[in-house]
Structures are given as structure tokens and as C-alpha cells.
């Protein structure tokens, strides 16, 4: 996963500047578009991802006057917009996951883990994992993938989805249990690891 800009890089000040100097919003785009595109690509495939990411930033730009400047990091806000847009593509997402289940192909070439043994484990489970993800309820899939593929913390995922942290914890817990059951109690690395989610 590519390095995230730390919250100190201050999306809020870039958004605030963009209210009078619209070109300043490009800073937010540069910081977050690559990771957001990887997240959406994994959910919908490359073709739809281009459209969703473009629409995410267009919507964010249009809503920048309403952005809460107390939130220094715009990632949860952007991922929330993207996740709402992904919901329009639910059939396509499920079709994409079913295709990945059949072919085992991952649309994102960059590794999502550092250790090669974890990548091999995840790749071996890829088709089964894709099928299991497709069978999850939409809300559970959204919460799980925001954390596992989007790299958000539980509080950030809660902010992105507009729900309480406890709801995110519950959805992810249920999703993990169901995925483990469907994958024969294996725990591929793309299923949220506990140590990753609390930061």
C-alpha cells in the first residue's frame, strides 16, 4: 500500500484555501486519489473505478464549503463519498467479485501486504475470498473493505459510513466470522487483522 499523507499534512487547510482558490483542492486529490482508486478498483474493477473516483472528487469539490475543517484528514470523508457511489454499482461489484472468484485475478497489481508469505496465502484464497465477499450483506462488505482494502481505522470507517464505531465493529466482526466459516476457518491476510484496525 502506498504511504498515506499524515494528518499533519492537513487536508483541512487545503480545503479551506480551495474555497477562495479552487486550484488548492488539487492538493487533496494528489494526496488521496491513488489509494482511493486502488480501493475502488478492488471493489468494482478498473473501468468503473475511473468513473467513481472522478465523481468522488467532483462531489467533494462541490461540497468543500460544507467540509468540517476540524477534521484535519479528509480520507474518511472521501472514502464515505466513494462508498456511497459504489453502492450504485452493487450489481457490478457482485459481478466483479464473482468473476474474481472464477478467475482468481486481482485487478490491483500493487501488493496489499509486505510479507511474501501473506501475499501467497491471500492469492491462494483469492477466488474463494472474492466469492465469500460477494455473499456478504452490503453494509458488512462496506465496513470490512473500508478497513481491509481502504486502510481506514474503525473510527474513520464509522465516519465514512455515517454510523457509530460500535456498528462498524459489529459489522466487521460478523463479516470476519462469516468469511472464516465460508473459507474453512482459514484467515487470509485480506480479512481484517485486529492489530490493523484500532489505530
mmCIF file of C-alpha atoms in Angstrom:
data_model
loop_
_atom_site.group_PDB
_atom_site.id
_atom_site.type_symbol
_atom_site.label_atom_id
_atom_site.label_comp_id
_atom_site.label_asym_id
_atom_site.label_seq_id
_atom_site.Cartn_x
_atom_site.Cartn_y
_atom_site.Cartn_z
ATOM 1 C CA UNK A 1 0.000 0.000 0.000
ATOM 2 C CA UNK A 2 1.344 3.416 -0.766
ATOM 3 C CA UNK A 3 2.305 5.743 2.039
ATOM 4 C CA UNK A 4 -0.533 7.786 3.424
ATOM 5 C CA UNK A 5 -0.103 11.503 3.949
ATOM 6 C CA UNK A 6 -0.121 12.049 7.688
ATOM 7 C CA UNK A 7 -2.996 14.091 9.098
ATOM 8 C CA UNK A 8 -0.398 16.816 9.808
ATOM 9 C CA UNK A 9 -0.206 17.282 6.028
ATOM 10 C CA UNK A 10 -3.548 18.930 6.750
ATOM 11 C CA UNK A 11 -6.254 18.354 4.199
ATOM 12 C CA UNK A 12 -8.472 20.798 6.078
ATOM 13 C CA UNK A 13 -6.220 23.754 5.348
ATOM 14 C CA UNK A 14 -6.025 22.790 1.661
ATOM 15 C CA UNK A 15 -9.820 22.546 1.533
ATOM 16 C CA UNK A 16 -10.164 25.865 3.323
ATOM 17 C CA UNK A 17 -7.770 27.521 0.847
ATOM 18 C CA UNK A 18 -9.701 25.968 -2.040
ATOM 19 C CA UNK A 19 -12.816 27.882 -1.012
ATOM 20 C CA UNK A 20 -11.236 31.066 -2.310
ATOM 21 C CA UNK A 21 -8.573 29.477 -4.569
ATOM 22 C CA UNK A 22 -10.204 26.397 -6.160
ATOM 23 C CA UNK A 23 -6.896 25.122 -7.558
ATOM 24 C CA UNK A 24 -5.756 24.355 -3.978
ATOM 25 C CA UNK A 25 -8.144 21.392 -3.958
ATOM 26 C CA UNK A 26 -5.718 19.611 -6.286
ATOM 27 C CA UNK A 27 -3.537 19.025 -3.212
ATOM 28 C CA UNK A 28 -6.274 16.848 -1.672
ATOM 29 C CA UNK A 29 -6.642 14.994 -4.961
ATOM 30 C CA UNK A 30 -2.872 14.334 -5.206
ATOM 31 C CA UNK A 31 -2.748 13.015 -1.650
ATOM 32 C CA UNK A 32 -5.678 10.639 -1.796
ATOM 33 C CA UNK A 33 -6.605 9.735 -5.386
ATOM 34 C CA UNK A 34 -4.101 6.865 -5.846
ATOM 35 C CA UNK A 35 -5.184 4.983 -2.700
ATOM 36 C CA UNK A 36 -8.839 5.700 -3.326
ATOM 37 C CA UNK A 37 -8.517 4.393 -6.869
ATOM 38 C CA UNK A 38 -6.924 1.145 -5.637
ATOM 39 C CA UNK A 39 -9.757 0.711 -3.137
ATOM 40 C CA UNK A 40 -12.495 1.263 -5.723
ATOM 41 C CA UNK A 41 -10.690 -0.844 -8.342
ATOM 42 C CA UNK A 42 -10.649 -3.799 -5.971
ATOM 43 C CA UNK A 43 -14.365 -3.368 -5.406
ATOM 44 C CA UNK A 44 -15.571 -2.658 -8.952
ATOM 45 C CA UNK A 45 -12.770 -3.214 -11.457
ATOM 46 C CA UNK A 46 -10.760 -0.668 -13.420
ATOM 47 C CA UNK A 47 -13.441 0.707 -15.734
ATOM 48 C CA UNK A 48 -15.956 1.647 -13.062
ATOM 49 C CA UNK A 49 -13.190 2.794 -10.703
ATOM 50 C CA UNK A 50 -12.161 5.607 -13.038
ATOM 51 C CA UNK A 51 -15.711 6.958 -13.045
ATOM 52 C CA UNK A 52 -16.268 6.532 -9.299
ATOM 53 C CA UNK A 53 -13.003 8.226 -8.328
ATOM 54 C CA UNK A 54 -13.623 11.126 -10.705
ATOM 55 C CA UNK A 55 -17.153 11.530 -9.361
ATOM 56 C CA UNK A 56 -15.910 11.262 -5.764
ATOM 57 C CA UNK A 57 -13.561 14.200 -6.191
ATOM 58 C CA UNK A 58 -16.112 16.184 -8.191
ATOM 59 C CA UNK A 59 -18.665 15.722 -5.380
ATOM 60 C CA UNK A 60 -16.042 16.539 -2.741
ATOM 61 C CA UNK A 61 -15.058 19.692 -4.616
ATOM 62 C CA UNK A 62 -18.691 20.770 -4.835
ATOM 63 C CA UNK A 63 -19.210 20.063 -1.106
ATOM 64 C CA UNK A 64 -15.975 21.662 0.101
ATOM 65 C CA UNK A 65 -17.792 24.675 1.579
ATOM 66 C CA UNK A 66 -19.593 22.298 3.960
ATOM 67 C CA UNK A 67 -16.487 20.326 4.961
ATOM 68 C CA UNK A 68 -15.845 20.304 8.734
ATOM 69 C CA UNK A 69 -12.446 21.987 8.999
ATOM 70 C CA UNK A 70 -11.941 20.481 12.473
ATOM 71 C CA UNK A 71 -11.321 17.189 10.644
ATOM 72 C CA UNK A 72 -7.728 17.591 9.523
ATOM 73 C CA UNK A 73 -7.649 14.350 7.488
ATOM 74 C CA UNK A 74 -10.156 14.153 4.614
ATOM 75 C CA UNK A 75 -9.696 10.413 3.974
ATOM 76 C CA UNK A 76 -12.830 9.272 5.847
ATOM 77 C CA UNK A 77 -14.906 11.930 4.083
ATOM 78 C CA UNK A 78 -13.587 10.930 0.647
ATOM 79 C CA UNK A 79 -13.983 7.201 1.297
ATOM 80 C CA UNK A 80 -17.527 7.866 2.518
ATOM 81 C CA UNK A 81 -18.386 9.651 -0.724
ATOM 82 C CA UNK A 82 -16.766 6.854 -2.751
ATOM 83 C CA UNK A 83 -18.561 4.129 -0.788
ATOM 84 C CA UNK A 84 -21.907 5.825 -1.401
ATOM 85 C CA UNK A 85 -21.091 5.937 -5.108
ATOM 86 C CA UNK A 86 -20.002 2.276 -5.077
ATOM 87 C CA UNK A 87 -23.481 1.408 -3.795
ATOM 88 C CA UNK A 88 -24.871 2.483 -7.167
ATOM 89 C CA UNK A 89 -22.761 -0.281 -8.651
ATOM 90 C CA UNK A 90 -23.789 -3.080 -6.272
ATOM 91 C CA UNK A 91 -24.672 -5.458 -9.094
ATOM 92 C CA UNK A 92 -21.417 -4.658 -10.839
ATOM 93 C CA UNK A 93 -19.449 -5.157 -7.606
ATOM 94 C CA UNK A 94 -21.006 -8.572 -7.018
ATOM 95 C CA UNK A 95 -20.449 -9.492 -10.700
ATOM 96 C CA UNK A 96 -16.813 -8.321 -10.390
ATOM 97 C CA UNK A 97 -16.283 -10.392 -7.225
ATOM 98 C CA UNK A 98 -17.879 -13.439 -8.869
ATOM 99 C CA UNK A 99 -15.535 -13.012 -11.860
ATOM 100 C CA UNK A 100 -12.570 -12.828 -9.488
ATOM 101 C CA UNK A 101 -13.891 -15.965 -7.807
ATOM 102 C CA UNK A 102 -13.892 -17.781 -11.151
ATOM 103 C CA UNK A 103 -10.574 -16.478 -12.482
ATOM 104 C CA UNK A 104 -8.582 -15.705 -9.346
ATOM 105 C CA UNK A 105 -7.445 -12.435 -10.955
ATOM 106 C CA UNK A 106 -6.900 -9.440 -8.701
ATOM 107 C CA UNK A 107 -7.414 -6.158 -10.565
ATOM 108 C CA UNK A 108 -4.819 -4.355 -8.469
ATOM 109 C CA UNK A 109 -1.230 -5.271 -9.145
ATOM 110 C CA UNK A 110 0.327 -3.496 -6.141
ATOM 111 C CA UNK A 111 0.684 -5.825 -3.148
ATOM 112 C CA UNK A 112 -1.504 -5.080 -0.172
ATOM 113 C CA UNK A 113 0.801 -6.739 2.329
ATOM 114 C CA UNK A 114 4.508 -6.515 2.976
ATOM 115 C CA UNK A 115 5.302 -10.168 3.651
ATOM 116 C CA UNK A 116 5.517 -12.528 0.707
ATOM 117 C CA UNK A 117 4.048 -15.487 2.643
ATOM 118 C CA UNK A 118 0.983 -13.377 3.402
ATOM 119 C CA UNK A 119 0.650 -12.456 -0.293
ATOM 120 C CA UNK A 120 0.871 -16.115 -1.299
ATOM 121 C CA UNK A 121 -1.773 -17.050 1.278
ATOM 122 C CA UNK A 122 -4.061 -14.268 0.110
ATOM 123 C CA UNK A 123 -3.565 -15.152 -3.567
ATOM 124 C CA UNK A 124 -4.320 -18.817 -2.905
ATOM 125 C CA UNK A 125 -7.567 -17.827 -1.206
ATOM 126 C CA UNK A 126 -8.367 -15.089 -3.746
ATOM 127 C CA UNK A 127 -11.124 -16.812 -5.741
ATOM 128 C CA UNK A 128 -12.833 -18.192 -2.623
ATOM 129 C CA UNK A 129 -12.424 -14.875 -0.830
ATOM 130 C CA UNK A 130 -13.992 -12.983 -3.748
ATOM 131 C CA UNK A 131 -16.983 -15.322 -3.711
ATOM 132 C CA UNK A 132 -17.353 -15.007 0.046
ATOM 133 C CA UNK A 133 -17.148 -11.198 -0.159
ATOM 134 C CA UNK A 134 -19.845 -11.178 -2.838
ATOM 135 C CA UNK A 135 -22.170 -13.061 -0.491
ATOM 136 C CA UNK A 136 -21.787 -10.603 2.408
ATOM 137 C CA UNK A 137 -24.571 -8.120 3.156
ATOM 138 C CA UNK A 138 -23.722 -4.758 1.594
ATOM 139 C CA UNK A 139 -23.238 -2.913 4.905
ATOM 140 C CA UNK A 140 -20.897 -5.599 6.222
ATOM 141 C CA UNK A 141 -18.919 -5.621 2.979
ATOM 142 C CA UNK A 142 -18.613 -1.813 3.019
ATOM 143 C CA UNK A 143 -17.300 -1.741 6.605
ATOM 144 C CA UNK A 144 -14.893 -4.631 6.079
ATOM 145 C CA UNK A 145 -13.441 -3.327 2.816
ATOM 146 C CA UNK A 146 -13.039 0.244 4.043
ATOM 147 C CA UNK A 147 -10.772 -1.150 6.748
ATOM 148 C CA UNK A 148 -9.131 -4.049 4.883
ATOM 149 C CA UNK A 149 -8.688 -2.501 1.435
ATOM 150 C CA UNK A 150 -9.142 1.198 2.166
ATOM 151 C CA UNK A 151 -6.783 1.165 5.149
ATOM 152 C CA UNK A 152 -9.158 3.161 7.351
ATOM 153 C CA UNK A 153 -9.321 2.661 11.110
ATOM 154 C CA UNK A 154 -12.626 1.714 12.755
ATOM 155 C CA UNK A 155 -13.326 5.348 13.728
ATOM 156 C CA UNK A 156 -12.507 6.528 10.189
ATOM 157 C CA UNK A 157 -14.730 3.832 8.673
ATOM 158 C CA UNK A 158 -17.531 4.868 11.035
ATOM 159 C CA UNK A 159 -17.120 8.469 9.905
ATOM 160 C CA UNK A 160 -17.070 7.416 6.243
ATOM 161 C CA UNK A 161 -20.261 5.381 6.634
ATOM 162 C CA UNK A 162 -22.013 7.832 8.945
ATOM 163 C CA UNK A 163 -22.518 5.220 11.670
ATOM 164 C CA UNK A 164 -21.197 4.645 15.183
ATOM 165 C CA UNK A 165 -17.869 2.902 15.778
ATOM 166 C CA UNK A 166 -19.715 0.091 17.566
ATOM 167 C CA UNK A 167 -21.743 -0.541 14.424
ATOM 168 C CA UNK A 168 -18.550 -0.817 12.353
ATOM 169 C CA UNK A 169 -17.028 -3.204 14.917
ATOM 170 C CA UNK A 170 -20.155 -5.344 14.882
ATOM 171 C CA UNK A 171 -20.386 -5.450 11.084
ATOM 172 C CA UNK A 172 -16.716 -6.322 10.686
ATOM 173 C CA UNK A 173 -16.878 -8.957 13.410
ATOM 174 C CA UNK A 174 -19.868 -10.611 11.734
ATOM 175 C CA UNK A 175 -18.241 -10.348 8.299
ATOM 176 C CA UNK A 176 -14.992 -11.904 9.563
ATOM 177 C CA UNK A 177 -16.847 -14.788 11.213
ATOM 178 C CA UNK A 178 -18.836 -15.455 8.075
ATOM 179 C CA UNK A 179 -15.764 -15.287 5.841
ATOM 180 C CA UNK A 180 -13.818 -17.632 8.103
ATOM 181 C CA UNK A 181 -16.712 -20.082 8.085
ATOM 182 C CA UNK A 182 -17.034 -19.914 4.292
ATOM 183 C CA UNK A 183 -13.267 -20.205 3.795
ATOM 184 C CA UNK A 184 -12.931 -23.265 6.008
ATOM 185 C CA UNK A 185 -11.637 -21.387 9.059
ATOM 186 C CA UNK A 186 -8.643 -20.008 7.158
ATOM 187 C CA UNK A 187 -7.749 -16.412 7.807
ATOM 188 C CA UNK A 188 -6.252 -14.869 4.668
ATOM 189 C CA UNK A 189 -4.477 -11.608 5.287
ATOM 190 C CA UNK A 190 -7.073 -9.598 3.379
ATOM 191 C CA UNK A 191 -9.569 -10.365 6.139
ATOM 192 C CA UNK A 192 -9.093 -7.590 8.649
ATOM 193 C CA UNK A 193 -6.373 -8.242 11.183
ATOM 194 C CA UNK A 194 -7.143 -6.984 14.684
ATOM 195 C CA UNK A 195 -3.897 -5.071 15.118
ATOM 196 C CA UNK A 196 -4.549 -3.036 11.957
ATOM 197 C CA UNK A 197 -7.962 -1.710 12.837
ATOM 198 C CA UNK A 198 -7.552 0.056 16.144
ATOM 199 C CA UNK A 199 -5.053 2.772 15.150
#
